[in-house]
C-alpha cells in the first residue's frame, strides 16, 4: 500500500495554493507515508481535519516534525511550527481585557464569526492563512441576534480587504455583513445547529440565497477552502 | 357531489378564528356550493388562494355577494366588502409621498416585508386581519441587504404589539427583527427565490433555525395562518 | 481563546428574553470561560443542551454555583437553584396518585405532551419557563391514539392562556389541540420516531401543514424557543 | 408501435384484482390500441388517471364503449357503464338534505375524507370499488380541525369492515381514525397542500409514522391501490 | 417524574390491538415505572425496540416478570413467557434439516423475508404476532436475485391468508410477491442497505410505488405495525 | 451568438461514441447553427430530446436534411434517414400478430421494458443504437406484476449479449432480470410514476441498491447514455 | 400599492455594487412603478430575470428608456443602451470565423462555459459586467467531455485576473479549471440537466465539494451574483 | 435461527457471478452459520463489508479456513487465500520506487482512483476481482485537481479493456476519464467528503449526470458491484 501517494508539488506554482492533505478519510498509516515522504524531500506539508489520535501516531514516528493544532484539527509537517504575530506580541497590549476581538494591525483579511461554537472552523481558517503567509484579524461572537455588536464593528471592518464570515444556525450573518461592507465576503457555513439546522445546510443555503449580492460561498465547515480563496483573491491585485 | 360540505360554524367560538375556505385545490363548482350555502344562511365566508378564474365564476352566479381581492387572492362572500381604515382616509395625509410605509395609527399588528416580491402574501395577511377585525400597519421593502431601512424603523416598530415578518430568499429578516424588538415575531417564509431558494424552504428553515429566540413560524406563504395566530395572541391579553 | 465571548447583556431589555447559552457545540472550556465571567459580574446565566460531562466539569471549577438539571440538559449558573412551586408543595396533595397531570394552580402556560418519550423536551420547556419566572402546568402521555385522554382535558386546558404542545412521531397532536382550544398553540416537534419519522421532521412538517389555523411552530426539540415565545406572547397583554 | 401491449388476463384469478391501465404516461394512441384489443376480445377494461382529452379521443374511435368519469379520471371500456346503488335510489330518501354523508346501507367499506379538496381521490376509490363489485359509503369533510364531526361518526363507522381514510395537508386524520375504530384503516395521502405540504409527502409520512398501530399505507393519490387493497382484505374472510 | 404514564387500557377493546410500549426513546427508569404499574395491576405489557441494557435493568428490579427476546428487541412483562408452537414441537420433524423454512401447520400468516439481514425485523413480527395470539410461518432468504427460491414457494404461500413481506435494499420482493399471490401483502421495508439504500427509504418507496396493486405499506422496520395490521385484517372476517 | 459551438469531431475516434447534441436546453436558433455547420461539412449529426416545434423549425430551414423521430424525440441531420432492419422486412412474418415482441434475428442487444409508458425512452435507445450501427430487439410490457411474461422470455433473452432494461415506478424489473441472465444488464430508470415515484428517482435508487450484482445504471430517462454504454461494452470484445 | 418601493441608492457607495431589481417575482405594474421612479430621478436602473412580456409592458409605458436583452433576460432603464466593445469592433477581425471564442483584448474577466445550453446565464453575466463597467471575454462550449478544448485555452486563460466558470450537468468544469489556473474561479452552476441533474443541484454540489481549493460558489443560475462578486474581487486590488 | 440460509449455488452458472455474502447487517453468529455450511460442502465463500470483530470471531471457530483482508473488509472462506500476481513478483521490479502505479502486465481491468482516501473501496474491487479470477492494475491519487497526473496516464489506460473509476468528493474524475478513453468506464462513487459531499451522493450524482456518455454507474462504495459488472462485461466478448 506504500506507493499510492502522488503529491502535486507544482500546485502552488500553478494555482497559488499548495497541495494540502485532507486527513479525515485517510488512515494514520497513510498519513505517515506521505508525511515521511515530505520529511525526506525536506518539504513542509499541511494537513486539515486531523484527529488527535492520528496526530499522536504521527508525532511518535516523526518526533519534532509534527506540529498539531488541536482546536482547528490542522497539522504541519515541518522543522518549525507556525508562528502567529499575535502569539509574539501580547494582544492584551493593543486591546482591553475581555475583548472578543484579536487585532493584528495591518492585516488584510478579517474573520468574523457569529458565535463561539464556530471556533474550530475559525481556527482552521486562521491556521491555513498563517501557513499561506497571510495572518488575519479575528472578530468572534458577533451574531445578528445582538446586532449592535456587528454595527459597532462596521468601521473597523472597512479597513480589511477581504471578510471571511463564519456562521452556523440560520446564517443571517452573511447577508447582513455583505450589505454593510465593500470588501468581498467569503461565507463559510458551519455545521452548528439542530433540528432543521443540523449539518449546516440551512446556513449554506442562506449564503447561496442571500439578497445581498457578491457573496462567495464555500462548502460547509470548509475553513481551508475559504482561506485558499482569500489568498487567490489577494493575488488578483498582484497580477 | 352536492352534499360534501360540512362547515364548522362553531369554530369561531371554539378557537377565536372562524372556518375559512382554502380554495386552491377545490373546483369552482365546489366553491359555488359552499358559497351558496352561506348566502342562504346569511353568513359571511372568507376564502384564500382563489384564482381570478374561480372568482369570476362565483361572481357570475352570486352577483353582488362576491368581493374578490386580486393581489392577495382572497375573496369574501358577504353583502358588503371589507373596508380598510386606510382606504377611508388618504394615507398621503399622514405620510410624505413616495413612502413605503402605510401607517394606520394605533394599529396593534405590524407587517414587515423584505421586498415587493412578497406583496401577495403581505396582502393575504392584511385582508385576513381586516376580515378578523384587526387592521394592520405595513412596512415593505426593508430587507437586510440595506440594513439602514430596518434600523430607521426600530422605534416605530416598538409601538406595535405583534410583528408579522414576511420574507423569501434567505429570510435573514426574521433573525434581525427578532433581535431588535420586544414584540413576538411571526415569521412567514415566502416562496420567492430561485436555485436553492426556490419554493421558500430556505427562508422557512432560516426562521426555524434562528439564533434569535421567540420566533413563531408558520408554513411557507401562509399569510392566513399568520393573521390567525396574531388574532389568537392578541386574545391572550383579553382572557 | 479566552476573549471570544461577548455576552449580549441588553437582550432582556431589548427583547423580553435574556441571552441564553446553547452549550451543544461549545467545549467545556468555552462554557467555563463564560460561566466564570458571569460569576465575576454576579450575573446569573442559563444554558441549554448541556451534557452531563460538561456539567460535571463546570461544577468542579465553580462549586456551589452550578445547578444542573439532568433530564432537561439545562444548567443554571447562579447562587441559588431554580425552585418550582410544585417542588415546594406536594403535588400528591392536589391530585390523586398515579395521575399524569402535575397541576400548578393559576398557571398561565400549559405543556401538553403526546408521550413520555417527549419528557426531555418537556423538561427543557419547564426549566426555561421557571428561569423566566413563569412556572407551567404539565399534561403528559395524552397522544391522539387514545383520544379520550385529550378530550377529558379539554375543559382544564381552557383555563390556560397559552398551550405548548410537544409531540414526535406524526405530530397529529398539534392539529387536534389547535382545533379544540382558544389559546394559541405553540408546537414543539420532537425528534422521537424512526424510519421516515426519524429526526422529528415529520412532526415538524405536520405542525407547519396543519389544517387547524393559528399554530406557532418552533424548531425540532427547541423547548427553549417555545418557552421564550410563550413569555413574549404573555407580554403582549402587558404592553 | 402496435404490438407493444401484453395484457395480464390471468391477474384477477392470480391476485383477486384484474389488470387496470394507468393512463397517465400513455399516449391516446396507446390507450386506443389496448382498448380496441379488449373490445375485440369482448373483455371490459378499467383505466385510471385518464385526462379529459384522452377520454374524448377514445370516445370518438370507440363510440358507446367508453364510459368516462370526469371527477375521478377513471374510464371503463365496456358495453355498460358502472351503476352505483346510490345512483339508483335517491340518497335524499335516507339522509336529510345538506348532509355530507352518502350512505349505502350494508356497505362493507367506508371512505372517510378530511376535506372536499380530496374529492378526486375519493371518487377514484369509489369508481374502482364499483368496478370491483364493492360499492362503498362516503363521509367527506370531517377533518380533525373540527373534531366533533368525526366523533359524531364514530358509531356509524363501527358498522363498516374496512375504513379508507383520505387526507392531504398534515394527515392527522389517519392517526385519529385508527385510534377510534376496530376496522383496519387504509391511509391514502393526497397531494393537497402547499409549502412543506406540497405534493402530499407530509400526509404520507404522517400515515407511516402514526402512533396508532395497524394503518395500511398506500402511495400518494393512489385511490386505485387503496380500493384494490380493500378488496384483498375482504377476500381474507372468504378463503 | 413518576406520574407521567397514562396507559390506554381500553385500546384492545376499541381497536383490536392493545397498547404496546415503544421503548426506544424512553429511559430505563421510565420503562420501570410503567412495568411496575402493570405488575401491580396484574396486567401483561409488551414492549418493542428494547435494548439489552434496558432489559437487564428491568430484570434486576422485577425478577421473574421480564421476558426479553434479544434478536427482536421485544420484551414481555408477565408471569409467563410467550411460547411458540414451534418451540414446543421440533420443527425438524416436519421439515428436512438445513431448510430455511419454519412451518407451523395451519398458520394464517406467513412472513417472507429477502435475506438473513432482515431477521431482527422478522423476529419482531413473530414475537408480536405470538403476543397477539397469532403464530406465523417464516420463509427467509428468498430474495429476488435468486428468483427460483421464491417461485418454489408459490404454492405453499397460497395456503396463507396474509403475507407479510420483509425486505431491505431495493425491495423488489414486494412487487414480485404481490404479483404472485391472492392474499394481501403487507410490506415491511427494512433499514438494510448502504449508499442510496441506507436507512431503508429505497425499499419503502419501492413498496409505495409498486406496479402490483394492493400492497399495504408500513414504516421502515415497523415489524410491530405489520403484525398489528395483520391482526386487524384477520378480524375483518370475524365481524 | 453565432460562434459559440465547438464540435468535438474526434470524439468517435477517442471514445467509440461520436458527439451527440442534447437539444433540450438549446434554442431552435442554436440548433440551426450547429446543424448548418454539419451540413456544410457534409457530416451527419444526431440530436436527442428535440421537441416537435424545434424539429419543424429545423426542417423549414434545412429541407431534406432533417429526419425527426417523434416518439423518441431524436433527430438526424443527414442526407438519408436511419433505416431499421425491422422496417425493411415485415415483423409480422416472424412473429404472430398481437405480440409485444419485435424480433430482429441475430441482434446482440435486447431492450426489455416494464410497460408501454416507457416507450419514449425505449425508442430513444433504439434510434441511438440504429445511428451507432447496432439495431436491437425490443421486448415491451413485461413488468414483474405479471412475472410469467418475463419468465417466458428467459430463454430468448439468453441469446443476447447485452440487456438494456427500462422501467419506471419501483424498478423491480432490474433486479429480477439481473438475477436471471448472464449478460450485463444496463438499467435505465424512467420518470414514470406518481407520488413518491414521481420523477423516476425510486426506479433509479432501486437499480443502484439492487441485491443482484452487476447492474450498470445510467441517469433517469437517459436512453442515449444506455445505448452509448452498450456500444462501448460490445467494443470490449473487439479490442 | 404605489408606495411599496424603497430603493437603496447608497448601496453602490456602501458595497461596490448598486441595487439591481430581481424582476422574476414582481408584477409588470410593480416594475413600472420602480422604473418610473428612476426615470423621474434621472437614475439608471438594471433588472434581471425579466420576461419578454414584462419588458414589452415597460417599453409601452416608458418609450425609449427601456433596453431589453432577450437572451439574458436583463433590462436597463436609461437613456442609452449598454454598448459592448465587441459590438463596436467586429470580432471576426480578431478571430477566425467559426470560432467559439469572443476575445476582448485586455479584459480582466473571462467567462468559460461548458456548453451552449448555458448561454442565457453567460449572457446575464456579460450584461451585468457591462453595466458595472467591466466587459469580459467569453469562451463557450469547452466542456470536459472534450478536454482538449479546455487544455488549448489554458495559456489564454492565464491572461485573465478572474475566471467565471459556468456549467450545468455534473459541473466537472469547475474542478478541472480550478486545478489549471492561478486566478480565482467563480463557479456558476446552471439549471441544465435532467434526471438527478434537474434544477442544477448536482452542478452546485460539485462546485461546493470540489477537490480543487479556492472556488467561490454562487447560487444556481445566479449570473448577476457572479458578476457582482467579480467586481468586488477586482476592487480588492484598488483599495 | 440455524435454518435461515438458503445459498443460491447456481448463481454463478446463471449470471457469471457467484453468490457473495454482504456481511454488514448480519451478526457474527449468522456469518458463522453460513461459513460452516460452506466448509462442510467444501465450497468457498466470499464476504464483503466484514468488520474486524466479526472476522476474528469467524477465525476462532473455523481456524485456517478464514482469510480476512482488513483494508477492503473482504473475507474468503476457503482452504487457500487469494494470491495476487503482484504479491508473487515484486512490483518494484517493473516500476520505479515511489510510484503510485502498481502494474500487472496484460491486465484487462484498470482501477483508477482520485485519492488515497478511496483505498478501502479500491481494495474491495481488487479483492473481488482476484476472487473472480481477474487481477487488475491500480492507479491511485490521480484526481483532477492535478490534471497532469491523469493526462500522463492516458496512453497506459488505453491498453486496458475496462476502466473502473473510483472517486469521492465531487466525482469530476468520472467525466474527465470517460472523455479520454475508448474502454467503458464503471464509476464507483465513494462516501468520502463532508458538508454537501457527505455520504458520496454528490459523486454519485455527478457520475449519473455526466456530460460524457457511456458511464456505467454503481451504488456508493459498491466495489463488489463494480467488479461483478466488469466480469460480466468481459464475458460479453466470450459469448
PDB file of C-alpha atoms in Angstrom, chain D residues 10-132:
ATOM      1  CA  UNK D  10     -54.848 -14.001 -15.513  1.00  0.00           C
ATOM      2  CA  UNK D  11     -54.180 -11.335 -12.922  1.00  0.00           C
ATOM      3  CA  UNK D  12     -57.710 -11.431 -11.495  1.00  0.00           C
ATOM      4  CA  UNK D  13     -57.511 -15.151 -10.876  1.00  0.00           C
ATOM      5  CA  UNK D  14     -53.964 -14.915  -9.559  1.00  0.00           C
ATOM      6  CA  UNK D  15     -54.316 -11.889  -7.293  1.00  0.00           C
ATOM      7  CA  UNK D  16     -58.027 -11.032  -6.798  1.00  0.00           C
ATOM      8  CA  UNK D  17     -57.557  -7.791  -8.781  1.00  0.00           C
ATOM      9  CA  UNK D  18     -57.669  -7.577 -12.598  1.00  0.00           C
ATOM     10  CA  UNK D  19     -55.128  -5.643 -14.638  1.00  0.00           C
ATOM     11  CA  UNK D  20     -56.022  -1.975 -14.721  1.00  0.00           C
ATOM     12  CA  UNK D  21     -54.358   0.521 -17.053  1.00  0.00           C
ATOM     13  CA  UNK D  22     -52.576   3.530 -15.547  1.00  0.00           C
ATOM     14  CA  UNK D  23     -53.194   6.010 -18.356  1.00  0.00           C
ATOM     15  CA  UNK D  24     -51.199   8.981 -17.122  1.00  0.00           C
ATOM     16  CA  UNK D  25     -47.974   8.386 -19.012  1.00  0.00           C
ATOM     17  CA  UNK D  26     -49.520   6.662 -22.036  1.00  0.00           C
ATOM     18  CA  UNK D  27     -50.488   8.392 -25.266  1.00  0.00           C
ATOM     19  CA  UNK D  28     -54.062   8.470 -26.559  1.00  0.00           C
ATOM     20  CA  UNK D  29     -52.860   6.261 -29.382  1.00  0.00           C
ATOM     21  CA  UNK D  30     -51.512   3.663 -26.957  1.00  0.00           C
ATOM     22  CA  UNK D  31     -54.742   3.723 -24.954  1.00  0.00           C
ATOM     23  CA  UNK D  32     -56.753   3.246 -28.115  1.00  0.00           C
ATOM     24  CA  UNK D  33     -54.678   0.203 -29.066  1.00  0.00           C
ATOM     25  CA  UNK D  34     -55.296  -1.567 -25.793  1.00  0.00           C
ATOM     26  CA  UNK D  35     -58.972  -0.512 -25.617  1.00  0.00           C
ATOM     27  CA  UNK D  36     -59.581  -1.869 -29.109  1.00  0.00           C
ATOM     28  CA  UNK D  37     -57.902  -5.111 -28.141  1.00  0.00           C
ATOM     29  CA  UNK D  38     -60.333  -5.501 -25.247  1.00  0.00           C
ATOM     30  CA  UNK D  39     -63.360  -4.603 -27.329  1.00  0.00           C
ATOM     31  CA  UNK D  40     -62.317  -7.232 -29.855  1.00  0.00           C
ATOM     32  CA  UNK D  41     -61.958  -9.843 -27.120  1.00  0.00           C
ATOM     33  CA  UNK D  42     -65.234  -8.697 -25.520  1.00  0.00           C
ATOM     34  CA  UNK D  43     -63.415  -8.014 -22.281  1.00  0.00           C
ATOM     35  CA  UNK D  44     -64.008  -4.956 -20.157  1.00  0.00           C
ATOM     36  CA  UNK D  45     -61.063  -2.772 -19.175  1.00  0.00           C
ATOM     37  CA  UNK D  46     -60.696  -0.138 -16.474  1.00  0.00           C
ATOM     38  CA  UNK D  47     -58.311   2.815 -16.686  1.00  0.00           C
ATOM     39  CA  UNK D  48     -57.199   5.370 -14.095  1.00  0.00           C
ATOM     40  CA  UNK D  49     -55.672   8.851 -14.366  1.00  0.00           C
ATOM     41  CA  UNK D  50     -57.260   9.479 -17.749  1.00  0.00           C
ATOM     42  CA  UNK D  51     -57.347  13.099 -18.871  1.00  0.00           C
ATOM     43  CA  UNK D  52     -60.493  14.525 -20.455  1.00  0.00           C
ATOM     44  CA  UNK D  53     -58.638  14.935 -23.750  1.00  0.00           C
ATOM     45  CA  UNK D  54     -57.635  11.306 -23.935  1.00  0.00           C
ATOM     46  CA  UNK D  55     -61.157  10.206 -22.974  1.00  0.00           C
ATOM     47  CA  UNK D  56     -62.606  12.286 -25.802  1.00  0.00           C
ATOM     48  CA  UNK D  57     -60.152  10.768 -28.242  1.00  0.00           C
ATOM     49  CA  UNK D  58     -61.163   7.272 -27.186  1.00  0.00           C
ATOM     50  CA  UNK D  59     -64.878   8.052 -27.357  1.00  0.00           C
ATOM     51  CA  UNK D  60     -64.572   9.272 -30.921  1.00  0.00           C
ATOM     52  CA  UNK D  61     -62.995   5.991 -32.022  1.00  0.00           C
ATOM     53  CA  UNK D  62     -64.972   3.517 -29.907  1.00  0.00           C
ATOM     54  CA  UNK D  63     -68.414   5.132 -29.600  1.00  0.00           C
ATOM     55  CA  UNK D  64     -70.666   3.651 -26.957  1.00  0.00           C
ATOM     56  CA  UNK D  65     -67.902   1.599 -25.380  1.00  0.00           C
ATOM     57  CA  UNK D  66     -66.194   4.362 -23.425  1.00  0.00           C
ATOM     58  CA  UNK D  67     -67.596   5.452 -20.038  1.00  0.00           C
ATOM     59  CA  UNK D  68     -65.572   8.296 -18.600  1.00  0.00           C
ATOM     60  CA  UNK D  69     -65.965   9.606 -15.041  1.00  0.00           C
ATOM     61  CA  UNK D  70     -64.503  13.085 -15.029  1.00  0.00           C
ATOM     62  CA  UNK D  71     -64.022  13.856 -11.334  1.00  0.00           C
ATOM     63  CA  UNK D  72     -62.146  10.616 -10.689  1.00  0.00           C
ATOM     64  CA  UNK D  73     -60.388  10.457 -14.048  1.00  0.00           C
ATOM     65  CA  UNK D  74     -61.406   6.813 -14.414  1.00  0.00           C
ATOM     66  CA  UNK D  75     -62.658   5.268 -17.626  1.00  0.00           C
ATOM     67  CA  UNK D  76     -64.409   1.993 -18.329  1.00  0.00           C
ATOM     68  CA  UNK D  77     -64.218   0.236 -21.683  1.00  0.00           C
ATOM     69  CA  UNK D  78     -67.356  -1.895 -21.741  1.00  0.00           C
ATOM     70  CA  UNK D  79     -70.833  -2.171 -23.163  1.00  0.00           C
ATOM     71  CA  UNK D  80     -72.453  -0.837 -19.986  1.00  0.00           C
ATOM     72  CA  UNK D  81     -71.388   1.867 -17.559  1.00  0.00           C
ATOM     73  CA  UNK D  82     -70.842   1.268 -13.868  1.00  0.00           C
ATOM     74  CA  UNK D  83     -74.025   1.802 -11.837  1.00  0.00           C
ATOM     75  CA  UNK D  84     -73.772   2.868  -8.242  1.00  0.00           C
ATOM     76  CA  UNK D  85     -76.531   1.761  -5.835  1.00  0.00           C
ATOM     77  CA  UNK D  86     -76.792   5.382  -4.804  1.00  0.00           C
ATOM     78  CA  UNK D  87     -77.476   6.396  -8.359  1.00  0.00           C
ATOM     79  CA  UNK D  88     -80.422   4.024  -8.474  1.00  0.00           C
ATOM     80  CA  UNK D  89     -82.157   5.046  -5.266  1.00  0.00           C
ATOM     81  CA  UNK D  90     -82.258   8.656  -4.158  1.00  0.00           C
ATOM     82  CA  UNK D  91     -79.832   9.308  -1.338  1.00  0.00           C
ATOM     83  CA  UNK D  92     -82.088  12.135  -0.179  1.00  0.00           C
ATOM     84  CA  UNK D  93     -84.570   9.486   0.905  1.00  0.00           C
ATOM     85  CA  UNK D  94     -82.267   8.130   3.560  1.00  0.00           C
ATOM     86  CA  UNK D  95     -80.414  11.275   4.643  1.00  0.00           C
ATOM     87  CA  UNK D  96     -81.581  14.841   5.330  1.00  0.00           C
ATOM     88  CA  UNK D  97     -80.712  17.422   2.702  1.00  0.00           C
ATOM     89  CA  UNK D  98     -77.387  19.177   3.013  1.00  0.00           C
ATOM     90  CA  UNK D  99     -75.687  16.215   4.591  1.00  0.00           C
ATOM     91  CA  UNK D 100     -72.141  15.408   3.714  1.00  0.00           C
ATOM     92  CA  UNK D 101     -72.782  11.718   4.173  1.00  0.00           C
ATOM     93  CA  UNK D 102     -73.850   9.462   1.328  1.00  0.00           C
ATOM     94  CA  UNK D 103     -74.952   6.232   2.919  1.00  0.00           C
ATOM     95  CA  UNK D 104     -75.331   2.944   1.137  1.00  0.00           C
ATOM     96  CA  UNK D 105     -76.861   0.616   3.690  1.00  0.00           C
ATOM     97  CA  UNK D 106     -74.925  -2.570   4.370  1.00  0.00           C
ATOM     98  CA  UNK D 107     -71.771  -1.342   2.638  1.00  0.00           C
ATOM     99  CA  UNK D 108     -68.652  -3.032   3.977  1.00  0.00           C
ATOM    100  CA  UNK D 109     -66.202  -0.319   3.008  1.00  0.00           C
ATOM    101  CA  UNK D 110     -66.346   3.290   4.241  1.00  0.00           C
ATOM    102  CA  UNK D 111     -64.403   6.138   2.680  1.00  0.00           C
ATOM    103  CA  UNK D 112     -63.649   8.966   5.116  1.00  0.00           C
ATOM    104  CA  UNK D 113     -62.108  12.165   3.753  1.00  0.00           C
ATOM    105  CA  UNK D 114     -60.755  15.218   5.511  1.00  0.00           C
ATOM    106  CA  UNK D 115     -61.967  17.815   3.062  1.00  0.00           C
ATOM    107  CA  UNK D 116     -63.672  18.465  -0.232  1.00  0.00           C
ATOM    108  CA  UNK D 117     -60.301  19.051  -1.873  1.00  0.00           C
ATOM    109  CA  UNK D 118     -59.795  15.292  -1.569  1.00  0.00           C
ATOM    110  CA  UNK D 119     -62.836  14.530  -3.774  1.00  0.00           C
ATOM    111  CA  UNK D 120     -60.949  13.450  -6.933  1.00  0.00           C
ATOM    112  CA  UNK D 121     -59.145  10.738  -4.980  1.00  0.00           C
ATOM    113  CA  UNK D 122     -62.322   9.787  -3.121  1.00  0.00           C
ATOM    114  CA  UNK D 123     -64.025   9.389  -6.474  1.00  0.00           C
ATOM    115  CA  UNK D 124     -61.197   7.218  -7.849  1.00  0.00           C
ATOM    116  CA  UNK D 125     -61.652   4.906  -4.852  1.00  0.00           C
ATOM    117  CA  UNK D 126     -65.431   4.820  -5.293  1.00  0.00           C
ATOM    118  CA  UNK D 127     -65.291   4.086  -9.006  1.00  0.00           C
ATOM    119  CA  UNK D 128     -62.639   1.412  -8.613  1.00  0.00           C
ATOM    120  CA  UNK D 129     -64.603  -0.274  -5.840  1.00  0.00           C
ATOM    121  CA  UNK D 130     -67.723  -0.158  -8.016  1.00  0.00           C
ATOM    122  CA  UNK D 131     -65.793  -1.773 -10.861  1.00  0.00           C
ATOM    123  CA  UNK D 132     -64.554  -4.451  -8.470  1.00  0.00           C
TER     124      UNK D 132
END
